[in-house]
CSV table of C-alpha atoms and ligand atoms in Angstrom, one decimal:
chain,number,residue,atom,x,y,z
A,55,MET,CA,-59.4,69.0,-192.8
A,56,GLU,CA,-62.3,66.6,-193.0
A,57,THR,CA,-63.5,63.6,-190.7
A,58,GLN,CA,-65.1,60.3,-191.5
A,59,ARG,CA,-66.0,58.0,-188.7
A,60,LEU,CA,-66.4,53.8,-189.1
A,61,THR,CA,-68.6,52.5,-186.8
A,62,TYR,CA,-68.6,49.0,-186.0
A,63,THR,CA,-71.0,46.8,-183.7
A,64,ARG,CA,-68.1,44.6,-182.2
A,65,SER,CA,-65.5,47.4,-181.5
A,66,SER,CA,-65.8,51.1,-180.4
A,67,SER,CA,-65.5,53.3,-183.6
A,68,ASN,CA,-62.3,54.6,-185.7
A,69,GLU,CA,-62.3,58.5,-186.3
A,70,ILE,CA,-60.7,58.9,-189.7
A,71,ILE,CA,-59.4,62.6,-190.4
A,72,LEU,CA,-57.9,63.4,-193.8
A,73,GLY,CA,-56.3,66.8,-194.9
A,74,ASN,CA,-53.4,68.4,-196.2
A,75,ASP,CA,-50.4,69.7,-194.1
A,76,ILE,CA,-52.5,68.7,-190.6
A,77,CYS,CA,-49.4,67.5,-188.1
A,78,LYS,CA,-50.7,70.6,-185.5
A,79,GLU,CA,-54.4,69.0,-185.7
A,80,VAL,CA,-53.0,65.2,-185.6
A,81,VAL,CA,-51.5,66.0,-182.1
A,82,ALA,CA,-54.2,68.0,-180.3
A,83,ARG,CA,-56.5,64.8,-181.5
A,84,VAL,CA,-53.9,62.5,-179.6
A,85,LEU,CA,-53.8,64.8,-176.7
A,86,ARG,CA,-57.8,64.5,-176.4
A,87,LEU,CA,-57.5,60.7,-176.5
A,88,ARG,CA,-56.4,59.7,-172.9
A,89,ALA,CA,-55.0,61.3,-170.1
A,90,SER,CA,-51.3,60.4,-170.7
A,91,LYS,CA,-48.6,62.6,-171.5
A,92,HIS,CA,-46.7,59.8,-172.6
A,93,CYS,CA,-46.7,58.1,-176.5
A,94,ALA,CA,-44.4,55.7,-178.6
A,95,ILE,CA,-43.8,56.4,-181.9
A,96,LEU,CA,-43.2,53.6,-184.5
A,97,THR,CA,-41.6,54.3,-187.7
A,98,ASN,CA,-38.8,53.2,-190.0
A,99,GLU,CA,-35.9,54.7,-191.3
A,100,THR,CA,-37.2,55.9,-194.4
A,101,VAL,CA,-39.9,58.1,-193.1
A,102,ALA,CA,-38.4,59.1,-189.9
A,103,LYS,CA,-36.0,60.8,-192.2
A,104,TRP,CA,-39.0,62.7,-193.6
A,105,TYR,CA,-41.6,63.1,-191.0
A,106,LEU,CA,-40.2,61.8,-187.5
A,107,GLN,CA,-38.8,65.4,-186.3
A,108,PRO,CA,-41.6,67.7,-186.9
A,109,LEU,CA,-44.0,65.2,-185.2
A,110,LEU,CA,-41.8,65.2,-182.2
A,111,ALA,CA,-41.4,68.6,-182.5
A,112,GLU,CA,-45.4,69.3,-182.2
A,113,LEU,CA,-45.4,66.5,-179.5
A,114,ARG,CA,-43.1,68.6,-177.3
A,115,THR,CA,-44.5,71.8,-177.7
A,116,ARG,CA,-48.0,70.7,-176.5
A,117,GLY,CA,-45.8,69.0,-173.3
A,118,MET,CA,-46.0,65.2,-174.5
A,119,HIS,CA,-43.1,63.0,-174.3
A,120,ALA,CA,-42.6,60.1,-177.0
A,121,SER,CA,-40.5,57.0,-177.1
A,122,GLU,CA,-39.0,56.3,-180.5
A,123,ILE,CA,-38.9,52.8,-181.9
A,124,VAL,CA,-37.4,53.5,-185.8
A,125,LEU,CA,-37.1,49.9,-187.5
A,126,PRO,CA,-35.2,49.5,-190.8
A,127,ASP,CA,-37.4,49.7,-193.8
A,128,GLY,CA,-38.8,46.6,-195.8
A,129,GLU,CA,-41.4,44.0,-195.6
A,130,LYS,CA,-38.9,41.7,-194.6
A,131,TYR,CA,-39.0,43.2,-191.0
A,132,LYS,CA,-42.8,42.5,-190.8
A,133,ASN,CA,-42.1,39.7,-188.7
A,134,LEU,CA,-42.1,38.5,-184.7
A,135,ASP,CA,-38.5,39.9,-184.4
A,136,SER,CA,-39.7,43.0,-185.0
A,137,ILE,CA,-42.8,42.8,-182.3
A,138,SER,CA,-40.3,41.7,-179.7
A,139,THR,CA,-38.1,45.0,-180.3
A,140,ILE,CA,-41.1,47.0,-180.0
A,141,LEU,CA,-42.8,45.3,-177.2
A,142,ALA,CA,-39.2,45.5,-175.3
A,143,LYS,CA,-39.0,49.1,-176.1
A,144,LEU,CA,-42.5,49.9,-174.8
A,145,CYS,CA,-41.9,47.9,-171.7
A,146,ASP,CA,-38.3,49.5,-170.9
A,147,ASP,CA,-39.7,53.0,-171.4
A,148,GLY,CA,-42.8,52.0,-169.1
A,149,LEU,CA,-45.2,52.6,-171.2
A,150,ASP,CA,-49.0,51.7,-169.5
A,151,ARG,CA,-52.4,51.1,-170.9
A,152,ASN,CA,-53.2,55.0,-171.4
A,153,CYS,CA,-50.1,55.6,-173.6
A,154,PRO,CA,-51.2,55.7,-177.4
A,155,LEU,CA,-48.6,54.2,-179.9
A,156,ILE,CA,-48.7,56.0,-182.9
A,157,ALA,CA,-47.5,54.1,-186.1
A,158,LEU,CA,-46.4,56.6,-188.8
A,159,GLY,CA,-45.5,55.0,-191.9
A,160,GLY,CA,-46.6,52.5,-194.8
A,161,GLY,CA,-48.6,49.5,-194.2
A,162,VAL,CA,-45.6,47.4,-193.0
A,163,ILE,CA,-45.6,49.8,-190.3
A,164,CYS,CA,-49.2,50.2,-189.5
A,165,ASP,CA,-49.2,46.1,-189.3
A,166,LEU,CA,-46.6,46.1,-187.0
A,167,GLY,CA,-47.7,48.8,-185.1
A,168,GLY,CA,-51.4,47.8,-185.1
A,169,PHE,CA,-50.4,43.7,-183.8
A,170,ALA,CA,-47.8,45.3,-181.3
A,171,ALA,CA,-50.8,47.8,-179.9
A,172,SER,CA,-53.3,45.2,-179.7
A,173,ILE,CA,-51.2,42.7,-177.3
A,174,TYR,CA,-48.8,45.1,-175.1
A,175,LYS,CA,-50.6,44.8,-172.0
A,176,ARG,CA,-53.9,43.8,-173.9
A,177,GLY,CA,-54.4,46.8,-176.1
A,178,LEU,CA,-52.7,50.5,-176.1
A,179,PRO,CA,-54.9,53.2,-177.7
A,180,LEU,CA,-53.6,52.9,-181.4
A,181,VAL,CA,-53.3,55.8,-183.9
A,182,LEU,CA,-52.3,55.4,-187.5
A,183,MET,CA,-50.6,57.9,-189.8
A,184,PRO,CA,-50.2,56.2,-193.3
A,185,THR,CA,-47.6,57.8,-195.2
A,186,SER,CA,-47.8,55.4,-198.4
A,187,PHE,CA,-51.1,55.9,-200.6
A,188,LEU,CA,-51.4,52.2,-200.0
A,189,ALA,CA,-51.7,52.7,-196.5
A,190,MET,CA,-54.2,55.7,-196.9
A,191,VAL,CA,-56.7,54.2,-199.0
A,192,ASP,CA,-56.3,50.5,-197.6
A,193,ALA,CA,-54.0,49.2,-194.3
A,194,SER,CA,-54.9,52.2,-191.9
A,195,PHE,CA,-58.5,51.5,-191.4
A,196,GLY,CA,-60.7,48.5,-191.2
A,197,GLY,CA,-58.7,46.5,-188.1
A,198,LYS,CA,-56.5,43.9,-189.7
A,199,ASN,CA,-52.9,43.8,-188.9
A,200,GLY,CA,-50.4,40.9,-189.7
A,201,ILE,CA,-46.9,39.9,-189.5
A,202,ASN,CA,-45.4,37.3,-191.8
A,203,LEU,CA,-44.3,34.1,-190.7
A,204,ALA,CA,-41.7,31.5,-192.3
A,205,GLY,CA,-44.5,29.7,-193.8
A,206,GLY,CA,-46.4,32.7,-195.3
A,207,LYS,CA,-47.4,36.1,-195.7
A,208,ASN,CA,-49.7,37.6,-192.8
A,209,LEU,CA,-50.0,34.6,-191.2
A,210,ALA,CA,-50.1,35.9,-187.5
A,211,GLY,CA,-52.3,39.0,-186.6
A,212,THR,CA,-55.5,40.4,-185.0
A,213,PHE,CA,-58.3,42.5,-185.7
A,214,TYR,CA,-57.8,45.5,-183.7
A,215,GLN,CA,-59.3,49.2,-184.5
A,216,PRO,CA,-57.1,52.3,-184.2
A,217,VAL,CA,-58.9,55.1,-182.0
A,218,LEU,CA,-57.5,57.4,-184.9
A,219,THR,CA,-56.5,57.2,-188.2
A,220,ALA,CA,-54.8,60.4,-189.1
A,221,ILE,CA,-54.3,61.0,-193.1
A,222,ASP,CA,-52.1,63.8,-194.0
A,223,VAL,CA,-51.9,63.5,-198.0
A,224,SER,CA,-49.0,66.4,-198.0
A,225,VAL,CA,-46.3,63.2,-197.4
A,226,LEU,CA,-47.4,61.5,-200.4
A,227,ARG,CA,-45.0,64.3,-201.9
A,228,THR,CA,-42.0,62.5,-200.9
A,229,LEU,CA,-43.4,58.9,-202.2
A,230,PRO,CA,-41.7,57.2,-204.9
A,231,LEU,CA,-44.1,56.9,-207.9
A,232,SER,CA,-44.0,53.2,-207.9
A,233,GLN,CA,-45.3,53.1,-204.7
A,234,LEU,CA,-48.1,55.4,-205.5
A,235,ALA,CA,-48.9,53.0,-208.3
A,236,TYR,CA,-49.0,50.1,-206.1
A,237,GLY,CA,-51.4,51.9,-203.8
A,238,LEU,CA,-53.6,53.2,-206.8
A,239,VAL,CA,-54.2,49.4,-207.8
A,240,GLU,CA,-56.0,49.1,-204.6
A,241,ALA,CA,-58.0,52.4,-205.6
A,242,VAL,CA,-58.7,51.1,-209.0
A,243,LYS,CA,-60.1,48.0,-207.2
A,244,HIS,CA,-62.4,49.6,-205.1
A,245,GLY,CA,-64.0,51.1,-208.6
A,246,ALA,CA,-64.1,47.7,-210.0
A,247,ILE,CA,-65.8,46.4,-206.9
A,248,ALA,CA,-68.2,49.3,-206.1
A,249,ASP,CA,-68.0,52.3,-208.0
A,250,SER,CA,-68.1,52.3,-211.7
A,251,ALA,CA,-67.9,56.1,-211.8
A,252,TYR,CA,-64.9,56.3,-209.4
A,253,PHE,CA,-63.0,53.5,-211.8
A,254,ARG,CA,-63.7,55.7,-215.0
A,255,PHE,CA,-62.8,59.1,-212.9
A,256,ILE,CA,-59.2,57.5,-212.3
A,257,HIS,CA,-58.9,56.3,-216.0
A,258,LYS,CA,-59.5,59.3,-217.1
A,259,SER,CA,-57.2,61.4,-214.5
A,260,ILE,CA,-54.2,59.1,-214.6
A,261,ASP,CA,-52.0,62.0,-216.0
A,262,SER,CA,-53.0,63.9,-213.1
A,263,ILE,CA,-52.2,61.2,-210.7
A,264,LYS,CA,-48.6,60.6,-211.9
A,265,ALA,CA,-48.1,64.3,-211.5
A,266,LYS,CA,-49.1,63.6,-207.9
A,267,GLN,CA,-51.9,66.8,-207.6
A,268,ILE,CA,-52.3,66.6,-204.2
A,269,ASN,CA,-56.0,67.7,-204.0
A,270,LEU,CA,-56.9,65.0,-206.6
A,271,LEU,CA,-54.8,62.2,-204.3
A,272,GLN,CA,-57.2,63.6,-201.4
A,273,ARG,CA,-60.4,63.0,-203.4
A,274,LEU,CA,-59.3,59.5,-204.3
A,275,THR,CA,-58.4,58.2,-200.7
A,276,ARG,CA,-61.7,60.1,-199.7
A,277,ARG,CA,-63.7,58.2,-202.0
A,278,SER,CA,-61.5,54.7,-201.5
A,279,ILE,CA,-61.9,55.2,-197.7
A,280,HIS,CA,-65.6,55.4,-198.0
A,281,ILE,CA,-65.9,52.4,-200.2
A,282,LYS,CA,-63.8,50.5,-198.2
A,283,LYS,CA,-65.9,51.5,-195.3
A,284,THR,CA,-69.2,49.9,-196.4
A,285,PHE,CA,-67.6,46.7,-196.2
A,286,VAL,CA,-65.9,46.5,-193.4
A,287,ALA,CA,-68.4,48.3,-191.2
A,288,GLU,CA,-70.9,45.6,-192.0
A,289,ASP,CA,-68.5,42.7,-192.0
A,290,GLU,CA,-65.5,44.0,-189.4
A,291,LEU,CA,-64.2,40.3,-188.8
A,292,ASP,CA,-64.5,39.1,-192.3
A,293,HIS,CA,-67.0,36.5,-192.7
A,294,GLY,CA,-69.0,37.6,-195.4
A,295,ILE,CA,-69.3,40.5,-197.7
A,296,ARG,CA,-65.7,41.8,-196.5
A,297,ALA,CA,-64.3,39.3,-199.2
A,298,HIS,CA,-65.3,41.4,-201.9
A,299,LEU,CA,-62.3,43.8,-201.1
A,300,ASN,CA,-60.1,40.6,-201.9
A,301,LEU,CA,-60.5,40.6,-205.8
A,302,GLY,CA,-57.6,39.9,-207.7
A,303,HIS,CA,-55.8,39.0,-204.4
A,304,THR,CA,-56.5,35.0,-204.7
A,305,PHE,CA,-54.5,35.3,-208.0
A,306,GLY,CA,-52.4,37.6,-207.0
A,307,HIS,CA,-51.1,36.0,-204.0
A,308,ALA,CA,-50.4,33.0,-206.2
A,309,LEU,CA,-48.3,35.1,-208.3
A,310,GLU,CA,-46.6,36.5,-205.3
A,311,ALA,CA,-45.8,33.5,-203.8
A,312,ALA,CA,-44.4,31.6,-207.0
A,313,GLY,CA,-42.0,34.3,-207.4
A,314,ASN,CA,-40.8,34.1,-204.0
A,315,TYR,CA,-42.3,37.6,-203.3
A,316,ILE,CA,-39.2,39.2,-204.9
A,317,ARG,CA,-40.0,38.6,-208.7
A,318,LEU,CA,-43.5,40.7,-208.5
A,319,HIS,CA,-45.0,43.3,-206.0
A,320,HIS,CA,-47.9,43.1,-204.3
A,321,GLY,CA,-49.4,45.9,-206.0
A,322,GLU,CA,-48.0,44.5,-209.4
A,323,ALA,CA,-49.5,41.0,-208.6
A,324,VAL,CA,-53.1,42.5,-207.7
A,325,GLY,CA,-53.2,44.6,-210.6
A,326,LEU,CA,-52.6,41.1,-212.9
A,327,GLY,CA,-54.8,39.2,-210.4
A,328,MET,CA,-57.6,41.7,-211.6
A,329,LEU,CA,-57.1,41.0,-215.1
A,330,MET,CA,-56.9,37.0,-214.7
A,331,ALA,CA,-60.2,37.4,-212.9
A,332,LEU,CA,-61.5,39.0,-215.7
A,333,LYS,CA,-60.5,36.5,-218.0
A,334,ALA,CA,-61.8,33.8,-215.6
A,335,SER,CA,-65.3,35.4,-215.1
A,336,GLN,CA,-65.3,35.5,-219.1
A,337,SER,CA,-64.7,31.7,-219.6
A,338,ILE,CA,-67.3,30.7,-217.4
A,339,GLY,CA,-69.9,33.1,-219.3
A,340,LYS,CA,-70.4,35.4,-216.0
A,341,LEU,CA,-68.8,38.6,-217.6
A,342,GLU,CA,-71.5,41.0,-218.8
A,343,GLU,CA,-69.1,44.1,-219.2
A,344,ASP,CA,-65.7,43.6,-219.8
A,345,TYR,CA,-63.7,46.5,-218.8
A,346,SER,CA,-59.9,44.8,-219.3
A,347,GLU,CA,-58.8,47.3,-221.9
A,348,HIS,CA,-59.3,49.9,-219.6
A,349,LEU,CA,-57.9,48.2,-216.9
A,350,THR,CA,-54.9,47.3,-219.1
A,351,HIS,CA,-54.7,51.1,-219.9
A,352,ILE,CA,-54.3,52.0,-216.3
A,353,LEU,CA,-51.8,49.6,-215.7
A,354,THR,CA,-49.7,50.2,-218.4
A,355,GLU,CA,-49.7,53.8,-217.7
A,356,LEU,CA,-48.5,53.1,-214.2
A,357,GLY,CA,-45.6,51.3,-215.2
A,358,LEU,CA,-47.4,47.9,-214.1
A,359,PRO,CA,-47.0,44.5,-215.8
A,360,VAL,CA,-50.4,43.2,-217.9
A,361,LYS,CA,-48.8,39.7,-218.6
A,362,ILE,CA,-47.6,37.1,-216.3
A,363,PRO,CA,-43.7,37.0,-216.4
A,364,SER,CA,-42.8,33.9,-218.3
A,365,GLU,CA,-40.7,32.6,-215.7
A,366,LEU,CA,-43.2,32.1,-213.5
A,367,ASP,CA,-44.5,28.6,-214.9
A,368,LYS,CA,-48.3,27.5,-214.4
A,369,LYS,CA,-47.8,24.9,-212.3
A,370,SER,CA,-45.8,26.5,-209.9
A,371,LEU,CA,-48.6,28.8,-209.7
A,372,LEU,CA,-50.9,26.1,-209.2
A,373,ASN,CA,-48.8,24.7,-206.4
A,374,THR,CA,-48.8,28.3,-204.8
A,375,LEU,CA,-52.6,28.8,-205.3
A,376,SER,CA,-53.3,25.6,-203.4
A,377,GLN,CA,-51.6,27.2,-200.2
A,378,ASP,CA,-54.3,29.9,-199.9
A,379,LYS,CA,-55.0,30.2,-196.8
A,380,LYS,CA,-58.4,31.0,-197.6
A,381,LYS,CA,-59.2,27.6,-199.1
A,382,ASP,CA,-61.2,25.2,-197.3
A,383,GLN,CA,-62.5,21.4,-197.9
A,384,ASP,CA,-65.0,22.7,-200.6
A,385,GLY,CA,-62.4,24.1,-202.4
A,386,TYR,CA,-61.3,27.9,-203.4
A,387,ARG,CA,-63.2,31.1,-203.1
A,388,PHE,CA,-62.7,33.8,-206.0
A,389,ILE,CA,-64.3,37.3,-206.2
A,390,LEU,CA,-65.1,37.8,-209.6
A,391,PRO,CA,-66.0,40.6,-211.7
A,392,GLN,CA,-69.7,40.6,-213.2
A,393,ALA,CA,-69.5,44.4,-214.4
A,394,LEU,CA,-67.7,47.2,-213.7
A,395,GLY,CA,-68.5,48.0,-210.0
A,396,LYS,CA,-69.9,44.6,-209.5
A,397,THR,CA,-68.5,41.4,-208.1
A,398,PHE,CA,-69.8,38.0,-207.5
A,399,ILE,CA,-68.1,35.2,-205.2
A,400,HIS,CA,-67.4,32.0,-207.2
A,401,LYS,CA,-66.4,28.8,-205.8
A,402,VAL,CA,-64.3,26.3,-207.3
A,403,SER,CA,-63.6,22.5,-206.4
A,404,PRO,CA,-60.4,21.2,-206.2
A,405,ASP,CA,-61.0,18.7,-209.1
A,406,LYS,CA,-61.6,21.8,-211.4
A,407,ILE,CA,-59.2,24.2,-210.1
A,408,GLU,CA,-56.8,23.4,-212.8
A,409,ASP,CA,-58.6,24.3,-216.1
A,410,PHE,CA,-60.3,27.4,-214.2
A,411,PHE,CA,-56.6,28.8,-213.5
A,412,LEU,CA,-54.8,27.8,-216.7
A,413,THR,CA,-57.9,29.9,-218.7
A,414,ALA,CA,-57.3,32.8,-216.2
A,415,CYS,CA,-53.4,32.9,-217.1
A,416,ASP,CA,-54.0,33.1,-220.9
A,417,LEU,CA,-53.8,36.9,-220.6
B,855,NAD,P1,-44.3,49.7,-197.2
B,855,NAD,O1,-44.9,50.1,-195.8
B,855,NAD,O2,-43.3,48.9,-197.3
B,855,NAD,O3,-44.2,51.4,-197.6
B,855,NAD,C1,-43.5,51.4,-199.2
B,855,NAD,C2,-42.0,52.0,-199.0
B,855,NAD,O4,-42.6,53.2,-199.3
B,855,NAD,C3,-41.2,51.6,-198.0
B,855,NAD,O5,-39.9,52.2,-198.2
B,855,NAD,C4,-41.6,52.7,-197.3
B,855,NAD,O6,-40.2,53.4,-196.3
B,855,NAD,C5,-41.8,54.0,-198.2
B,855,NAD,N1,-42.5,55.2,-197.8
B,855,NAD,C6,-43.5,55.1,-197.0
B,855,NAD,N2,-44.0,56.5,-196.9
B,855,NAD,C7,-43.3,57.3,-197.6
B,855,NAD,C8,-43.4,58.7,-197.6
B,855,NAD,N3,-44.4,59.2,-197.6
B,855,NAD,N4,-42.2,59.0,-198.5
B,855,NAD,C9,-41.2,58.4,-198.8
B,855,NAD,N5,-41.5,56.9,-198.8
B,855,NAD,C10,-42.1,56.4,-198.2
B,855,NAD,O7,-45.4,49.3,-197.9
B,855,NAD,P2,-46.9,49.7,-198.2
B,855,NAD,O8,-47.2,49.5,-199.7
B,855,NAD,O9,-47.2,50.9,-197.7
B,855,NAD,O10,-47.8,48.6,-197.6
B,855,NAD,C11,-47.6,47.1,-197.8
B,855,NAD,C12,-48.1,46.3,-196.7
B,855,NAD,O11,-49.3,46.8,-196.1
B,855,NAD,C13,-47.8,44.7,-196.8
B,855,NAD,O12,-47.0,44.2,-195.8
B,855,NAD,C14,-49.5,44.5,-196.6
B,855,NAD,O13,-49.6,43.1,-196.5
B,855,NAD,C15,-50.3,45.5,-195.8
B,855,NAD,N6,-51.6,45.7,-196.3
B,855,NAD,C16,-52.4,45.6,-195.1
B,855,NAD,C17,-53.8,46.0,-195.0
B,855,NAD,C18,-54.3,45.7,-193.9
B,855,NAD,O14,-55.8,45.9,-194.1
B,855,NAD,N7,-54.0,45.8,-192.9
B,855,NAD,C19,-54.4,46.2,-196.4
B,855,NAD,C20,-53.2,46.2,-197.3
B,855,NAD,C21,-51.8,46.2,-197.2
B,856,LIG,N1,-57.3,44.6,-197.4
B,856,LIG,C1,-58.4,43.9,-197.4
B,856,LIG,C2,-59.5,44.1,-196.1
B,856,LIG,O1,-58.9,44.8,-195.4
B,856,LIG,O2,-60.4,43.4,-195.8
């Protein structure tokens, strides 16, 4: 088992442990957190089927009592109703501020757990146990959480750091390949932003990744954590350098929203968004190294789209882009590639956005 620590100036630090088959070690760390012998586990029906009982058994062996909150599976449950369900259960079972909340699941459960833990009695110790690859390389550390409102995705949330992120890569054995691919897009993005060797390594290892070689997935997780860590440690509240982690996301969010969050999965949209960002950078003469061919190869190998679906018409894409929550009165802010492992921030004023965007759509 290996340990990393994410240190912030504003919040207390977040310990990240990473290993293969580490349930016992995780529980030992949970016990060391606070005096309370009562915790809550938040998970969903799919993950519970595989991993809830082993965790409960280990907690019980160590004399710890757990309240269980098992939600239905799906992004559509990342909402205020689920937060109400979680808070009501914490209250009914009498959890106090020393009782850890353990979120066991993918990004949806990590986001719900983070939000609930941050507001219940003004803050419970939060333990994130990510079970999807996306949550391992992205959603389980850095302190962002969120729920969806009728008006859009992740519109309510807080910054709240977990005290412990415990990543057991052995659980990836049951993760569907499509879900692994969605998480890998974020790892590819980390390479594209900050580490060309990492991007190339993923490119050449794609067959072993698809075969779910656990040691290899652990290696990727370690590298991705390291890269994301360097951005969030410096800019915890996302006012500056952390924005680079959004490569492909502004275009991607427009694609997701235009397809009503049904036509394209977030991972598919971000992959396409990175291709669009390469095109956009080229169109303004800023792209020094074009790696679209390698990126297209990775996405294709993962079964992800490399062309914008024809039913998403360009006008509705532009409309959804105009609702981007990071837009301000000066216009739109895009993260664009300069070369492999290097990105820059590019502002586009509202009167130039149509041309800029339509050029990027021409994949
Ligand atoms: P998810 O949580 O819906 O998980 C994907 C699917 O995989 C679900 O059906 C889940 O039940 C299943 N699953 C998870 N682990 C499994 C396992 N080990 N075996 C079998 N099935 C398993 O989706 P996700 O892709 O993990 O996360 C997406 C969410 O994360 C989005 O809501 C996104 O907004 C959020 N997110 C948050 C951050 C952040 O920093 N807070 C970063 C990125 C994404
Ligand atoms: N997932 C991007 C961030 O955490 O800032």
